[in-house]
CSV table of C-alpha atoms in Angstrom, one decimal:
chain,number,residue,atom,x,y,z
A,1,UNK,CA,-42.5,-45.2,279.1
A,2,UNK,CA,-42.8,-49.0,278.4
A,3,UNK,CA,-39.4,-49.6,280.0
A,4,UNK,CA,-40.3,-47.5,283.1
A,5,UNK,CA,-43.5,-49.4,283.5
A,6,UNK,CA,-42.0,-52.8,283.1
A,7,UNK,CA,-39.2,-51.9,285.5
A,8,UNK,CA,-41.8,-50.9,288.1
A,9,UNK,CA,-40.7,-47.2,288.1
A,10,UNK,CA,-44.0,-45.8,286.8
A,11,UNK,CA,-47.6,-46.9,286.7
A,12,UNK,CA,-50.8,-45.6,285.1
A,13,UNK,CA,-52.0,-44.6,288.5
A,14,UNK,CA,-49.2,-42.1,288.8
A,15,UNK,CA,-50.2,-40.4,285.6
A,16,UNK,CA,-51.8,-37.0,286.4
A,17,UNK,CA,-52.8,-35.9,283.0
A,18,UNK,CA,-52.3,-36.3,279.3
A,19,UNK,CA,-50.6,-33.5,277.4
A,20,UNK,CA,-53.9,-32.5,275.7
A,21,UNK,CA,-55.6,-32.1,279.0
A,22,UNK,CA,-53.0,-29.7,280.3
A,23,UNK,CA,-52.9,-27.7,277.1
A,24,UNK,CA,-56.7,-27.3,276.9
A,25,UNK,CA,-56.9,-26.4,280.6
A,26,UNK,CA,-59.0,-29.4,281.8
A,27,UNK,CA,-56.2,-30.4,284.2
A,28,UNK,CA,-53.4,-28.2,285.7
A,29,UNK,CA,-49.8,-28.7,284.8
A,30,UNK,CA,-47.1,-29.2,287.5
A,31,UNK,CA,-48.3,-27.7,290.8
A,32,UNK,CA,-45.1,-28.2,292.9
A,33,UNK,CA,-41.4,-28.4,292.4
A,34,UNK,CA,-41.4,-32.1,293.4
A,35,UNK,CA,-43.7,-33.1,290.4
A,36,UNK,CA,-42.0,-34.2,287.2
A,37,UNK,CA,-43.1,-33.7,283.6
A,38,UNK,CA,-42.6,-36.6,281.2
A,39,UNK,CA,-43.3,-36.2,277.5
A,40,UNK,CA,-42.8,-39.0,275.1
A,41,UNK,CA,-42.7,-37.8,271.5
A,42,UNK,CA,-43.2,-40.8,269.4
A,43,UNK,CA,-43.6,-41.1,265.7
A,44,UNK,CA,-41.9,-39.4,262.8
A,45,UNK,CA,-41.9,-35.7,262.2
A,46,UNK,CA,-42.6,-36.3,258.5
A,47,UNK,CA,-45.9,-37.8,259.4
A,48,UNK,CA,-46.8,-34.8,261.5
A,49,UNK,CA,-45.9,-32.5,258.6
A,50,UNK,CA,-47.9,-34.5,256.1
A,51,UNK,CA,-51.0,-34.6,258.3
A,52,UNK,CA,-50.7,-30.9,259.1
A,53,UNK,CA,-50.5,-30.1,255.4
A,54,UNK,CA,-53.7,-32.1,254.7
A,55,UNK,CA,-55.5,-30.4,257.6
A,56,UNK,CA,-54.4,-27.0,256.3
A,57,UNK,CA,-55.5,-27.7,252.7
A,58,UNK,CA,-58.9,-28.9,253.9
A,59,UNK,CA,-59.4,-25.9,256.1
A,60,UNK,CA,-58.4,-23.5,253.3
A,61,UNK,CA,-60.8,-25.3,250.9
A,62,UNK,CA,-63.6,-24.7,253.4
A,63,UNK,CA,-62.6,-21.1,254.1
A,64,UNK,CA,-61.8,-22.0,257.7
A,65,UNK,CA,-59.1,-20.9,260.0
A,66,UNK,CA,-57.3,-17.8,261.0
A,67,UNK,CA,-53.8,-16.7,260.3
A,68,UNK,CA,-51.8,-15.9,263.5
A,69,UNK,CA,-48.3,-14.6,264.1
A,70,UNK,CA,-46.4,-17.1,266.1
A,71,UNK,CA,-43.0,-15.3,266.2
A,72,UNK,CA,-42.7,-11.5,266.4
A,73,UNK,CA,-40.1,-10.7,263.7
A,74,UNK,CA,-40.2,-14.2,262.2
A,75,UNK,CA,-39.1,-17.6,263.6
A,76,UNK,CA,-35.4,-16.9,263.3
A,77,UNK,CA,-35.4,-13.3,264.6
A,78,UNK,CA,-32.6,-12.8,267.1
A,79,UNK,CA,-30.4,-15.6,265.8
A,80,UNK,CA,-26.8,-14.6,264.9
A,81,UNK,CA,-26.5,-14.4,261.1
């Protein structure tokens, strides 16, 4: 995004929403075929896993949370084996 802004291809005024606003429903996602979605995943995956592990352990220690099934049949169901 930095390069796009410095090259004059993108500005903050053109930003419709942050990802969190779309996910939590406070702003809609793309509303027409001419709109574009840009997602910049920065950081390291290992940091995400470390933080998620800490959050999970804290929630378990407090008796919080709910187990949900994300993938029917497991995350690798349907892959050739």
